[in-house]
Coordinates of C-alpha atoms in Angstrom, one line a residue:
M1352 CA 88.7 21.6 -24.7
N1353 CA 85.3 20.1 -24.0
T1354 CA 86.3 17.2 -21.7
T1355 CA 83.0 17.1 -19.8
L1356 CA 81.2 15.3 -22.6
V1357 CA 83.9 12.9 -23.3
R1358 CA 84.4 12.0 -19.6
S1359 CA 80.8 10.8 -19.4
V1360 CA 81.3 8.4 -22.3
M1361 CA 84.5 6.8 -21.1
A1362 CA 83.2 3.4 -21.7
L1363 CA 86.1 1.1 -22.6
S1364 CA 86.9 0.1 -26.0
A1365 CA 87.4 -3.3 -27.3
L1366 CA 90.6 -4.8 -26.0
L1367 CA 93.4 -4.9 -28.6
V1368 CA 96.3 -7.5 -27.9
A1369 CA 99.9 -6.2 -28.9
H1370 CA 103.2 -8.0 -28.6
A1371 CA 106.3 -7.0 -26.8
P1372 CA 110.0 -7.6 -28.0
V1373 CA 111.5 -11.0 -27.0
A1374 CA 114.5 -11.2 -24.6
A1375 CA 116.5 -14.4 -24.2
Q1376 CA 116.5 -15.9 -20.7
A1377 CA 114.3 -13.0 -19.3
G1378 CA 113.1 -13.0 -15.8
A1379 CA 109.6 -12.3 -14.4
P1380 CA 108.3 -8.9 -15.6
T1381 CA 108.3 -6.3 -12.7
R1382 CA 107.4 -3.1 -14.6
L1383 CA 105.9 -1.8 -18.0
E1384 CA 107.1 1.1 -20.0
A1385 CA 105.1 3.2 -22.5
R1386 CA 106.9 4.7 -25.5
P1387 CA 106.2 7.5 -25.5
A1388 CA 105.2 8.0 -21.8
Q1389 CA 102.6 10.6 -22.8
I1390 CA 101.0 11.7 -25.9
E1391 CA 99.9 14.9 -27.4
I1392 CA 97.9 14.6 -30.7
R1393 CA 95.2 16.2 -32.8
V1394 CA 91.9 14.8 -33.9
G1395 CA 92.2 12.9 -37.2
E1396 CA 95.9 12.0 -36.4
S1397 CA 97.6 8.7 -35.6
T1398 CA 100.8 8.3 -33.8
P1399 CA 103.0 5.2 -32.9
L1400 CA 102.4 3.6 -29.3
E1401 CA 104.5 1.0 -28.0
V1402 CA 104.6 -0.7 -24.6
V1403 CA 107.7 -2.8 -23.3
A1404 CA 108.0 -5.1 -20.3
F1405 CA 111.1 -5.3 -18.3
D1406 CA 112.4 -7.7 -15.5
A1407 CA 114.1 -6.7 -12.4
A1408 CA 117.4 -6.5 -14.3
G1409 CA 116.2 -4.2 -16.9
Q1410 CA 115.8 -6.9 -19.7
P1411 CA 112.8 -6.8 -22.1
V1412 CA 110.3 -9.6 -21.5
A1413 CA 108.0 -11.0 -24.2
L1414 CA 104.4 -10.2 -23.3
D1415 CA 101.0 -9.8 -24.8
F1416 CA 99.1 -6.4 -23.9
R1417 CA 95.4 -5.2 -23.8
F1418 CA 94.8 -1.7 -24.2
A1419 CA 91.8 0.1 -23.0
A1420 CA 90.7 3.5 -24.0
P1421 CA 87.5 5.7 -24.2
R1422 CA 86.1 4.2 -27.5
S1423 CA 84.5 7.6 -28.4
A1424 CA 87.8 9.5 -28.4
L1425 CA 90.6 7.0 -28.9
R1426 CA 91.5 3.9 -30.9
V1427 CA 94.5 1.7 -30.5
R1428 CA 95.3 -0.7 -33.2
D1429 CA 98.5 -2.3 -34.8
G1430 CA 100.7 -0.2 -32.8
Q1431 CA 99.1 3.1 -33.6
L1432 CA 96.9 5.4 -31.6
S1433 CA 94.4 7.4 -33.3
A1434 CA 92.5 10.5 -32.0
L1435 CA 88.8 10.9 -32.7
N1436 CA 87.7 13.6 -30.1
A1437 CA 89.3 16.4 -28.1
G1438 CA 90.0 16.2 -24.5
D1439 CA 92.2 14.9 -21.8
Y1440 CA 92.3 11.0 -21.6
T1441 CA 94.2 7.9 -20.4
V1442 CA 95.1 4.8 -22.2
V1443 CA 95.7 1.9 -19.7
A1444 CA 98.0 -0.9 -21.1
T1445 CA 97.7 -4.2 -19.0
A1446 CA 100.0 -7.2 -19.4
V1447 CA 98.4 -10.5 -20.1
R1448 CA 99.5 -12.8 -17.5
P1449 CA 98.6 -16.3 -16.2
P1450 CA 95.8 -16.5 -13.7
G1451 CA 97.0 -15.6 -10.1
S1452 CA 99.9 -13.5 -11.3
A1453 CA 100.2 -9.9 -9.9
P1454 CA 98.6 -7.3 -12.2
L1455 CA 100.9 -5.3 -14.2
A1456 CA 99.6 -2.1 -15.9
V1457 CA 100.8 1.3 -17.3
Q1458 CA 98.8 4.4 -17.8
I1459 CA 99.5 6.6 -20.7
P1460 CA 98.2 10.2 -20.6
V1461 CA 96.8 11.4 -23.7
R1462 CA 95.9 15.1 -24.7
V1463 CA 94.0 15.4 -28.0
T1464 CA 93.3 18.7 -29.4
W1465 CA 91.4 20.0 -32.5
P1466 CA 93.1 20.8 -35.9
A1467 CA 93.1 24.3 -36.9
L1468 CA 89.9 25.8 -38.5
A1469 CA 89.9 26.2 -42.4
A1470 CA 86.5 27.9 -42.8
I1471 CA 83.3 29.1 -41.1
R1472 CA 79.9 29.4 -42.5
V1473 CA 77.0 31.7 -41.3
T1474 CA 73.4 30.6 -41.3
A1475 CA 70.2 32.6 -40.5
A1476 CA 66.6 31.5 -39.5
P1477 CA 64.0 31.9 -42.2
G1478 CA 62.6 35.5 -42.6
R1479 CA 63.9 38.9 -43.4
L1480 CA 65.0 41.6 -41.0
H1481 CA 62.6 44.4 -40.4
V1482 CA 62.8 47.4 -37.9
G1483 CA 62.1 46.0 -34.5
T1484 CA 62.3 42.4 -35.5
V1485 CA 65.0 39.7 -34.5
L1486 CA 66.4 36.9 -36.4
E1487 CA 68.6 34.1 -34.9
H1488 CA 72.0 33.2 -36.5
G1489 CA 74.4 30.3 -36.2
A1490 CA 77.8 29.5 -37.1
R1491 CA 79.5 26.2 -38.3
A1492 CA 83.3 25.9 -38.2
F1493 CA 85.0 23.2 -40.3
H1494 CA 88.5 21.8 -40.5
A1495 CA 90.5 21.3 -43.6
D1496 CA 89.3 17.7 -44.1
G1497 CA 85.8 18.7 -43.9
S1498 CA 85.0 17.6 -40.6
E1499 CA 82.9 20.0 -38.2
R1500 CA 84.1 21.5 -35.0
P1501 CA 81.4 20.9 -32.2
E1502 CA 80.4 24.1 -30.5
P1503 CA 83.1 26.4 -31.9
E1504 CA 83.5 29.8 -29.9
V1505 CA 82.4 32.5 -32.3
R1506 CA 82.7 36.3 -31.9
W1507 CA 79.7 38.1 -33.4
T1508 CA 79.8 41.8 -34.6
S1509 CA 77.7 44.1 -36.8
S1510 CA 79.2 46.4 -39.4
D1511 CA 76.7 49.2 -38.5
E1512 CA 74.9 49.1 -35.1
R1513 CA 72.5 51.9 -36.4
V1514 CA 71.2 49.3 -38.7
A1515 CA 71.2 46.2 -36.8
S1516 CA 72.9 44.9 -33.5
V1517 CA 74.1 41.3 -32.6
D1518 CA 74.5 39.8 -29.3
R1519 CA 77.1 37.1 -28.4
F1520 CA 74.6 34.4 -29.2
G1521 CA 74.2 35.5 -32.8
T1522 CA 70.7 37.3 -32.3
V1523 CA 70.3 40.1 -34.6
L1524 CA 67.8 43.0 -34.0
G1525 CA 66.7 45.3 -36.8
V1526 CA 67.4 49.1 -35.7
G1527 CA 66.9 51.1 -38.8
A1528 CA 66.5 50.8 -42.3
G1529 CA 69.7 50.1 -44.4
T1530 CA 72.3 47.5 -45.4
V1531 CA 74.3 45.7 -42.8
Q1532 CA 77.0 42.8 -42.5
I1533 CA 76.7 40.4 -39.6
V1534 CA 80.2 38.9 -39.1
A1535 CA 81.1 35.8 -37.2
E1536 CA 84.9 35.2 -36.4
S1537 CA 86.7 32.0 -34.7
E1538 CA 90.4 31.3 -34.6
G1539 CA 91.4 33.5 -37.3
Q1540 CA 88.5 32.5 -39.7
R1541 CA 85.8 35.0 -40.7
A1542 CA 82.5 34.6 -42.5
E1543 CA 79.5 37.1 -42.8
I1544 CA 75.9 37.5 -44.1
E1545 CA 74.4 40.5 -45.5
H1546 CA 70.9 41.8 -44.6
E1547 CA 68.8 44.6 -46.0
V1548 CA 66.8 46.0 -43.1
T1549 CA 63.4 47.6 -44.1
A1550 CA 60.7 49.5 -42.3
F1551 CA 58.2 47.2 -40.6
G1552 CA 55.2 47.0 -42.9
A1553 CA 52.6 44.7 -41.0
A1554 CA 49.5 46.3 -39.5
E1555 CA 48.0 43.0 -37.9
L1556 CA 49.3 39.7 -36.2
R1557 CA 47.0 36.7 -36.5
L1558 CA 47.3 33.3 -34.8
S1559 CA 45.7 30.1 -36.1
E1560 CA 43.0 28.4 -33.8
A1561 CA 44.4 26.1 -31.3
P1562 CA 42.6 23.4 -29.3
S1563 CA 41.2 24.8 -26.1
R1564 CA 42.1 21.5 -24.2
V1565 CA 44.8 18.9 -24.8
R1566 CA 46.8 16.2 -22.7
T1567 CA 50.4 16.5 -21.6
G1568 CA 52.7 15.2 -24.3
D1569 CA 50.3 16.4 -27.2
V1570 CA 52.1 18.8 -29.5
V1571 CA 50.3 21.7 -30.8
N1572 CA 51.2 23.9 -33.7
V1573 CA 50.2 27.5 -33.6
V1574 CA 51.0 29.4 -37.0
A1575 CA 51.5 33.2 -37.0
T1576 CA 50.4 35.2 -40.0
L1577 CA 51.3 39.0 -40.6
V1578 CA 48.8 41.2 -42.4
G1579 CA 49.5 44.6 -44.0
T1580 CA 47.3 47.9 -44.0
A1581 CA 45.8 46.5 -47.5
G1582 CA 44.8 43.3 -46.0
R1583 CA 47.5 41.2 -47.9
T1584 CA 49.8 38.8 -46.1
V1585 CA 53.3 40.1 -45.3
Q1586 CA 55.9 37.3 -46.0
D1587 CA 59.2 36.8 -44.3
V1588 CA 58.6 38.7 -41.1
P1589 CA 60.4 36.8 -38.1
V1590 CA 58.1 36.1 -35.1
E1591 CA 59.2 35.8 -31.6
W1592 CA 57.6 33.1 -29.4
S1593 CA 57.2 33.0 -25.6
L1594 CA 55.2 31.1 -23.0
S1595 CA 53.5 31.8 -19.8
Y1596 CA 52.0 29.2 -17.3
A1597 CA 49.4 29.0 -14.6
P1598 CA 49.7 25.6 -12.7
A1599 CA 46.7 23.2 -12.2
T1600 CA 45.3 22.9 -8.7
G1601 CA 47.7 21.0 -6.5
V1602 CA 50.6 21.1 -9.2
I1603 CA 53.9 22.5 -8.0
A1604 CA 55.2 23.4 -11.4
P1605 CA 58.7 22.7 -12.3
S1606 CA 60.9 25.7 -13.8
A1607 CA 60.3 24.6 -17.2
P1608 CA 56.8 23.1 -17.3
G1609 CA 56.6 23.1 -21.1
Q1610 CA 58.4 23.7 -24.4
L1611 CA 57.9 26.2 -27.3
K1612 CA 59.7 26.1 -30.5
G1613 CA 58.7 28.3 -33.3
G1614 CA 55.0 27.9 -32.7
R1615 CA 55.1 24.4 -31.8
F1616 CA 54.3 23.7 -28.2
V1617 CA 54.1 20.6 -25.9
A1618 CA 53.2 20.6 -22.0
D1619 CA 54.9 18.5 -19.4
V1620 CA 52.4 19.1 -16.6
P1621 CA 48.9 20.0 -16.4
G1622 CA 47.7 23.6 -16.2
V1623 CA 46.9 26.6 -18.4
Y1624 CA 49.5 27.7 -20.8
T1625 CA 49.6 30.9 -22.9
I1626 CA 51.4 30.9 -26.2
I1627 CA 52.5 34.5 -27.0
A1628 CA 53.6 35.6 -30.5
S1629 CA 55.5 39.0 -31.2
A1630 CA 56.6 40.8 -34.2
G1631 CA 58.0 44.3 -34.0
P1632 CA 55.2 46.3 -32.1
L1633 CA 52.5 43.7 -32.6
R1634 CA 51.7 41.0 -30.1
Q1635 CA 49.1 38.2 -30.0
R1636 CA 48.2 35.1 -27.5
V1637 CA 46.3 32.2 -27.1
S1638 CA 45.7 30.1 -24.2
I1639 CA 45.4 26.3 -23.9
E1640 CA 44.3 24.1 -21.0
V1641 CA 46.4 20.9 -20.5
E1642 CA 45.1 17.8 -18.7
P1643 CA 47.2 14.8 -17.4
R1644 CA 47.9 12.1 -20.0
E1645 CA 46.6 9.1 -17.9
V1646 CA 48.1 6.2 -20.0
V1647 CA 49.2 4.1 -17.1
Q1648 CA 48.4 0.4 -17.6
K1649 CA 48.9 -2.9 -15.6
L1650 CA 51.5 -5.2 -17.0
N1651 CA 51.0 -9.0 -16.3
V1652 CA 53.7 -11.5 -16.8
V1653 CA 52.2 -14.6 -18.5
G1654 CA 55.1 -16.9 -18.8
S1655 CA 58.8 -17.2 -18.7
G1656 CA 61.9 -19.2 -20.1
S1657 CA 64.8 -19.7 -18.1
T1658 CA 68.4 -20.7 -18.6
S1659 CA 69.8 -21.7 -15.3
R1660 CA 73.4 -21.8 -16.0
F1661 CA 74.1 -18.7 -18.4
R1662 CA 73.3 -15.0 -18.6
T1663 CA 71.2 -14.2 -21.6
T1664 CA 72.6 -11.5 -24.0
D1665 CA 69.9 -10.9 -26.5
F1666 CA 66.7 -12.4 -28.0
W1667 CA 64.7 -12.2 -31.1
V1668 CA 61.0 -13.3 -31.4
F1669 CA 59.7 -14.4 -34.9
E1670 CA 57.1 -16.2 -36.7
G1671 CA 58.7 -19.5 -38.2
V1672 CA 58.1 -20.6 -41.7
N1673 CA 55.8 -23.4 -40.4
G1674 CA 53.4 -20.6 -38.8
R1675 CA 54.5 -21.1 -35.3
D1676 CA 56.1 -18.4 -33.0
Y1677 CA 59.7 -18.8 -31.8
A1678 CA 62.4 -16.9 -30.1
I1679 CA 66.2 -17.2 -30.3
T1680 CA 68.5 -16.2 -27.5
G1681 CA 72.3 -15.6 -27.1
S1682 CA 74.3 -16.1 -23.9
K1683 CA 77.3 -14.6 -22.3
Q1684 CA 80.3 -16.7 -21.4
A1685 CA 78.3 -19.9 -22.2
D1686 CA 80.8 -21.5 -24.6
G1687 CA 79.1 -20.1 -27.7
H1688 CA 75.6 -21.3 -26.9
A1689 CA 72.4 -19.9 -28.5
F1690 CA 68.9 -21.3 -27.5
M1691 CA 65.6 -21.9 -29.2
W1692 CA 62.1 -21.5 -27.8
D1693 CA 58.7 -22.2 -29.0
V1694 CA 56.6 -19.2 -27.7
T1695 CA 53.4 -19.8 -29.7
D1696 CA 51.7 -20.1 -26.1
P1697 CA 53.3 -17.3 -24.1
G1698 CA 52.0 -19.0 -21.1
N1699 CA 53.8 -22.2 -21.8
I1700 CA 57.3 -21.3 -23.3
V1701 CA 59.2 -24.3 -24.3
K1702 CA 63.0 -24.7 -25.0
T1703 CA 63.4 -26.7 -28.0
D1704 CA 67.0 -27.0 -28.8
S1705 CA 70.3 -25.3 -28.2
I1706 CA 72.9 -24.7 -30.8
Q1707 CA 76.7 -24.3 -30.3
V1708 CA 79.3 -22.1 -32.1
D1709 CA 83.0 -21.7 -31.5
A1710 CA 82.9 -18.6 -29.3
R1711 CA 82.9 -17.5 -25.5
S1712 CA 79.9 -15.3 -26.1
V1713 CA 77.1 -15.0 -28.5
N1714 CA 76.4 -11.3 -28.4
D1715 CA 73.6 -10.9 -31.0
V1716 CA 70.8 -12.8 -32.5
K1717 CA 68.4 -11.7 -35.2
V1718 CA 66.1 -13.4 -37.7
S1719 CA 65.4 -12.2 -41.4
P1720 CA 62.0 -10.8 -42.0
D1721 CA 60.9 -14.0 -44.1
G1722 CA 62.0 -16.3 -41.1
R1723 CA 64.3 -18.1 -43.2
Y1724 CA 67.6 -17.8 -41.6
A1725 CA 69.3 -16.3 -38.3
T1726 CA 72.2 -14.3 -37.7
V1727 CA 74.5 -15.3 -34.9
T1728 CA 77.3 -13.0 -33.9
R1729 CA 80.3 -14.1 -31.6
E1730 CA 83.4 -12.8 -29.9
G1731 CA 86.2 -15.0 -28.3
A1732 CA 86.4 -17.6 -31.1
S1733 CA 89.3 -20.3 -30.1
N1734 CA 91.0 -19.6 -33.2
R1735 CA 90.5 -15.8 -32.8
R1736 CA 88.6 -15.6 -36.2
N1737 CA 85.3 -14.4 -34.9
G1738 CA 82.6 -13.5 -37.5
V1739 CA 79.0 -14.1 -38.3
V1740 CA 77.2 -17.4 -38.3
F1741 CA 74.1 -18.2 -40.4
L1742 CA 71.5 -20.7 -39.2
D1743 CA 69.1 -22.4 -41.5
L1744 CA 65.6 -22.1 -39.9
A1745 CA 63.7 -24.5 -42.3
D1746 CA 62.9 -26.2 -39.0
P1747 CA 62.6 -23.3 -36.7
A1748 CA 62.7 -25.5 -33.5
H1749 CA 65.8 -27.2 -34.5
P1750 CA 68.0 -24.9 -36.5
V1751 CA 71.4 -26.0 -38.2
I1752 CA 74.5 -24.0 -39.0
A1753 CA 74.4 -23.3 -42.7
S1754 CA 77.7 -21.2 -42.9
E1755 CA 80.0 -18.8 -41.2
V1756 CA 81.9 -15.8 -42.5
T1757 CA 85.3 -14.5 -41.0
D1758 CA 86.6 -12.9 -43.8
R1759 CA 87.2 -9.2 -42.9
L1760 CA 85.2 -10.0 -39.6
T1761 CA 87.8 -11.5 -37.5
G1762 CA 88.1 -8.7 -34.8
G1763 CA 84.7 -9.7 -33.7
V1764 CA 81.0 -9.2 -34.6
H1765 CA 79.1 -7.5 -31.9
N1766 CA 76.0 -6.8 -33.9
A1767 CA 74.4 -7.8 -37.2
Y1768 CA 71.1 -6.9 -39.1
P1769 CA 69.6 -9.4 -41.5
T1770 CA 67.2 -8.5 -44.5
N1771 CA 65.8 -11.1 -46.6
D1772 CA 68.5 -10.8 -49.2
Y1773 CA 71.4 -9.0 -47.5
A1774 CA 72.9 -9.1 -44.0
Y1775 CA 74.9 -6.2 -42.5
A1776 CA 77.8 -7.5 -39.9
L1777 CA 79.6 -5.0 -37.7
S1778 CA 83.4 -5.6 -38.0
N1779 CA 85.4 -5.0 -34.9
G1780 CA 83.2 -2.0 -34.0
D1781 CA 84.8 -0.2 -36.9
K1782 CA 82.7 -0.6 -39.9
Y1783 CA 79.8 -3.0 -41.4
V1784 CA 80.2 -5.5 -44.0
I1785 CA 77.4 -6.3 -46.5
L1786 CA 76.7 -9.9 -47.4
D1787 CA 74.5 -11.3 -50.2
V1788 CA 72.7 -14.0 -48.4
R1789 CA 70.2 -15.3 -51.0
D1790 CA 72.1 -18.5 -50.6
I1791 CA 72.8 -18.9 -46.9
Y1792 CA 75.1 -21.8 -47.3
D1793 CA 77.4 -19.8 -49.6
P1794 CA 77.0 -16.1 -48.3
V1795 CA 79.3 -13.5 -50.3
I1796 CA 80.6 -10.2 -49.2
V1797 CA 79.8 -7.5 -51.7
G1798 CA 80.2 -4.2 -50.0
E1799 CA 81.0 -2.4 -46.7
Y1800 CA 80.6 1.0 -45.2
D1801 CA 83.5 2.6 -42.9
H1802 CA 82.5 6.0 -41.7
P1803 CA 85.8 8.1 -41.2
D1804 CA 87.3 8.4 -37.9
S1805 CA 84.1 6.7 -36.2
R1806 CA 83.3 3.7 -34.2
V1807 CA 80.1 1.7 -34.8
H1808 CA 77.9 -0.4 -32.5
D1809 CA 74.6 -1.1 -34.2
V1810 CA 73.1 -0.9 -37.5
W1811 CA 69.3 -1.1 -38.8
V1812 CA 68.1 -1.0 -42.5
H1813 CA 64.8 0.5 -43.3
D1814 CA 63.6 1.0 -46.9
G1815 CA 67.1 0.7 -48.4
I1816 CA 68.7 3.0 -45.9
A1817 CA 71.1 1.9 -43.1
Y1818 CA 71.0 3.7 -39.8
S1819 CA 74.1 3.1 -37.7
A1820 CA 74.8 4.0 -34.2
E1821 CA 78.3 5.4 -34.2
W1822 CA 79.0 6.7 -30.6
A1823 CA 80.4 10.3 -30.6
T1824 CA 79.4 10.6 -34.5
G1825 CA 75.9 10.0 -33.6
V1826 CA 73.7 8.4 -36.1
V1827 CA 74.7 8.0 -39.7
A1828 CA 72.3 7.3 -42.6
V1829 CA 73.6 5.4 -45.6
D1830 CA 71.9 4.5 -49.0
V1831 CA 72.4 0.7 -49.5
G1832 CA 69.6 0.3 -51.8
N1833 CA 66.9 3.0 -51.6
G1834 CA 68.4 4.4 -54.8
R1835 CA 67.5 8.0 -54.3
W1836 CA 71.1 8.9 -53.6
G1837 CA 72.5 6.2 -55.9
G1838 CA 73.3 3.5 -53.3
T1839 CA 73.5 -0.1 -53.5
P1840 CA 74.7 -2.8 -51.2
E1841 CA 77.6 -3.1 -53.4
N1842 CA 78.2 0.6 -53.3
P1843 CA 76.9 2.5 -50.1
V1844 CA 76.4 6.1 -50.5
Y1845 CA 76.7 8.5 -47.4
I1846 CA 73.5 10.5 -47.0
S1847 CA 73.8 12.3 -43.6
N1848 CA 74.7 12.2 -40.1
L1849 CA 73.6 13.9 -36.7
P1850 CA 75.8 13.8 -33.6
V1851 CA 73.8 13.7 -30.4
P1852 CA 74.5 15.6 -27.0
S1853 CA 75.8 12.7 -24.9
G1854 CA 78.3 11.2 -27.5
G1855 CA 77.4 7.9 -26.4
T1856 CA 75.2 6.6 -29.4
H1857 CA 74.8 2.7 -28.8
A1858 CA 71.5 1.7 -30.5
V1859 CA 69.2 2.8 -33.3
F1860 CA 65.7 1.8 -34.2
P1861 CA 63.9 3.2 -37.3
Y1862 CA 60.2 3.6 -37.0
V1863 CA 57.3 4.8 -39.3
S1864 CA 54.8 6.7 -37.1
E1865 CA 51.4 6.8 -38.8
S1866 CA 49.7 8.8 -36.1
A1867 CA 52.2 11.6 -36.6
D1868 CA 52.8 11.1 -40.4
K1869 CA 56.6 11.1 -39.7
F1870 CA 59.6 8.8 -40.0
Y1871 CA 61.5 8.7 -36.6
V1872 CA 64.8 7.1 -35.4
F1873 CA 65.1 6.3 -31.9
I1874 CA 68.7 6.5 -30.8
G1875 CA 69.8 5.0 -27.4
D1876 CA 72.9 5.9 -25.4
E1877 CA 75.0 3.6 -23.6
I1878 CA 77.1 5.1 -20.9
M1879 CA 78.5 2.5 -18.5
S1880 CA 79.5 5.1 -15.9
R1881 CA 78.0 7.9 -13.7
E1882 CA 81.2 9.5 -12.9
G1883 CA 80.9 13.1 -11.8
L1884 CA 77.3 12.7 -10.7
A1885 CA 76.1 12.5 -7.1
W1886 CA 75.3 8.7 -7.4
E1887 CA 78.5 7.3 -9.3
G1888 CA 77.9 3.7 -8.7
P1889 CA 80.9 1.3 -8.4
G1890 CA 83.0 3.4 -11.0
R1891 CA 86.0 2.2 -13.0
D1892 CA 88.7 2.4 -10.4
R1893 CA 88.4 -1.5 -9.8
G1894 CA 89.0 -2.2 -13.4
T1895 CA 85.3 -3.2 -14.1
Y1896 CA 81.7 -2.0 -13.4
Q1897 CA 80.4 -4.7 -11.4
L1898 CA 82.4 -6.9 -9.1
P1899 CA 80.7 -9.7 -7.2
Y1900 CA 80.4 -9.3 -3.5
D1901 CA 83.5 -10.6 -1.6
P1902 CA 82.6 -11.9 1.7
A1903 CA 86.3 -11.8 3.1
T1904 CA 86.5 -8.0 2.5
G1905 CA 82.8 -7.1 2.7
M1906 CA 83.6 -5.2 -0.7
N1907 CA 81.9 -5.0 -4.1
G1908 CA 78.5 -6.1 -4.9
I1909 CA 77.4 -2.8 -5.9
P1910 CA 74.6 -2.8 -8.6
L1911 CA 75.6 -1.6 -12.1
A1912 CA 75.2 2.1 -12.3
T1913 CA 74.7 3.6 -15.9
Q1914 CA 73.3 6.8 -17.5
G1915 CA 72.0 8.0 -20.9
Y1916 CA 68.6 8.3 -22.6
I1917 CA 66.7 7.8 -25.9
Q1918 CA 66.8 10.6 -28.4
V1919 CA 64.2 10.9 -31.0
V1920 CA 65.4 12.2 -34.4
D1921 CA 62.8 13.1 -37.3
F1922 CA 64.2 11.6 -40.3
T1923 CA 61.3 12.2 -42.6
D1924 CA 63.9 14.1 -44.7
P1925 CA 67.0 11.9 -44.5
E1926 CA 69.1 14.8 -45.7
N1927 CA 68.1 17.1 -42.8
P1928 CA 67.5 15.1 -39.7
E1929 CA 66.3 17.1 -36.6
M1930 CA 66.5 15.9 -33.1
V1931 CA 62.8 16.6 -31.6
A1932 CA 62.4 14.8 -28.4
R1933 CA 63.9 12.4 -25.8
Y1934 CA 62.9 9.7 -23.2
E1935 CA 65.1 10.2 -20.3
V1936 CA 65.0 8.3 -16.8
T1937 CA 67.9 10.1 -15.2
E1938 CA 68.8 7.5 -12.5
F1939 CA 69.6 4.8 -15.2
G1940 CA 70.9 4.2 -18.6
T1941 CA 69.4 2.8 -21.7
H1942 CA 70.2 -0.3 -23.7
N1943 CA 68.3 -1.9 -26.6
I1944 CA 65.1 -0.5 -28.3
W1945 CA 61.8 -1.8 -29.8
V1946 CA 59.0 0.3 -30.9
E1947 CA 55.5 -1.1 -32.4
N1948 CA 52.1 0.1 -32.6
D1949 CA 53.2 3.4 -31.1
V1950 CA 54.7 1.9 -28.0
L1951 CA 58.4 2.0 -27.0
Y1952 CA 59.7 -1.0 -25.4
Q1953 CA 63.0 0.3 -23.7
A1954 CA 65.5 -1.7 -22.0
Y1955 CA 66.8 0.5 -19.2
Y1956 CA 69.5 -1.6 -17.4
E1957 CA 69.0 -1.4 -13.8
G1958 CA 65.7 0.6 -14.4
G1959 CA 64.1 -2.5 -15.9
L1960 CA 61.7 -2.5 -19.0
R1961 CA 60.1 0.9 -19.6
V1962 CA 56.8 0.8 -21.7
V1963 CA 56.1 4.3 -23.2
D1964 CA 53.3 5.9 -25.3
V1965 CA 55.0 7.4 -28.3
S1966 CA 51.7 8.0 -30.3
G1967 CA 51.4 11.4 -32.5
E1968 CA 54.1 14.0 -32.9
L1969 CA 57.0 13.9 -30.4
M1970 CA 58.5 16.8 -28.9
G1971 CA 60.2 17.3 -25.3
N1972 CA 61.2 14.8 -22.7
L1973 CA 58.5 12.0 -22.9
Y1974 CA 59.2 10.9 -19.4
T1975 CA 58.1 14.3 -17.7
Q1976 CA 55.1 14.3 -19.9
G1977 CA 53.4 11.2 -18.3
R1978 CA 53.9 8.9 -21.3
E1979 CA 55.0 5.9 -19.3
I1980 CA 52.5 3.1 -19.6
A1981 CA 54.3 0.5 -17.5
V1982 CA 57.7 -0.3 -15.7
F1983 CA 58.8 -3.9 -15.2
K1984 CA 61.8 -4.9 -13.4
P1985 CA 62.2 -8.6 -14.1
S1986 CA 64.0 -11.2 -12.0
D1987 CA 64.8 -14.9 -12.5
P1988 CA 62.7 -17.0 -10.5

């Protein structure tokens, strides 16, 4: 089982309260018992889970419990434990007790295995096999319910080694003319692909012109063309690509100074790079000089707005219907307060009003594109009926509550996304509910989307497509009005999804890049742990990620320690998304994202605000390419 990945994303899920049986005249609880004490389950299955408290005499005690589990792997709800990802985990059940009472908890080991494979599909890179050429192959494995097995262990074989050989990675080499079957096998399932290997018929390999000088981070696309003896282009001949590097003066080169994929090249550090193309006995090369990107700028703070009593959770800056600029901010553990600010003059930010809703925390605040209304999401309502609150921004400096919706949203709304006519509100981290808000005083639920066996944290809508961040599932694209796939807000239609390596997909931001002529979705991790790394930080053994300093013991007070990064996905074709780049600052973890005018503004937790050049086509690690414009680590004066 792949436990390394899921351990790295063991951020706790939302707490769920369950109730124990009632016992007459029971004493103080002294122990908890889980039934069963340990669980073995397969991905996609659910099983009952019960916790009972007992007093010293062995009598059951009526208590409420909170369950914490890795949200990318397990879900506990209504007495059922559901498995989402394979690995070894621990569910922690904690008794809800009065302040000052001794803590009472029980740990339930859970082993999650994959269901049996039902089918394998073999894919091959574009091109035809010729003698002396290679062709990459891949295999995708599926369970009976259609879900895909990540990283299946595959055994590759060739039906005739005299025609073609294959290594354990699925790379096939044409050896002699003839017909051959390349076979992939895994867990009793088998699939094959047939190739007709022909003689190598090209006489010349030509490379397209490449710029002689570029900057780090600039993507260069080199095209290879095979020509036959009669001067005609030979189609479908696979080409191998490789790269050599000579460092610039004073540069100690990293082990991988640049990246090369199918003729597309990007450099991380300055120097002279040589791109080499090979096909059968033919070889050709082109050299490129790479200079530093040099985009660093000075960042100046021109103003600030402070809430002296509360921690700010989120903010949104917008142009009001009166033409002035405003910001709305949320707050944490602040009795449900949100604040309005006039930011027309950034050097003189003025708090204009506050507004209070029934909640412990206002998590997320956003404003519709037309500035007509705001969505305020909340958790911890006194009646446990959380939901989304709509603010009327007819007077942006002094908003009023227009309505609230709790139906199908009682479990808590952590994020919402407003468009002019519809609002998308997350329901208990499980799905998003779609509301018609053309009348914000009477919003109506018209649809919802719940991706199977998945948890959701964020959703953004662009051009009628909803892009949602779904933790281990990655990013999910759904037609909610684009129409190309037949979707509407009332009838959302699934398009595609792309899992990402970290398994901690927390935030998404769609962006049209005019300089690259591409449509990107920036995907952000949130991994509230550095377990297993040299710098782990406070860890989870104390029950929280960041405890205040205790002067009596000298313990705690350790800064938050996170990990994770931004993944850039090319969504120009929504049916075939491709991860093309990343922005990774290895010491810190990411939070929320904004991209505008080819600049990425990235909240990086204890790493501060990072301002990054994302102009042009993106490939490789933007951090190592010198694309950082500025870094700002704010503090409250």
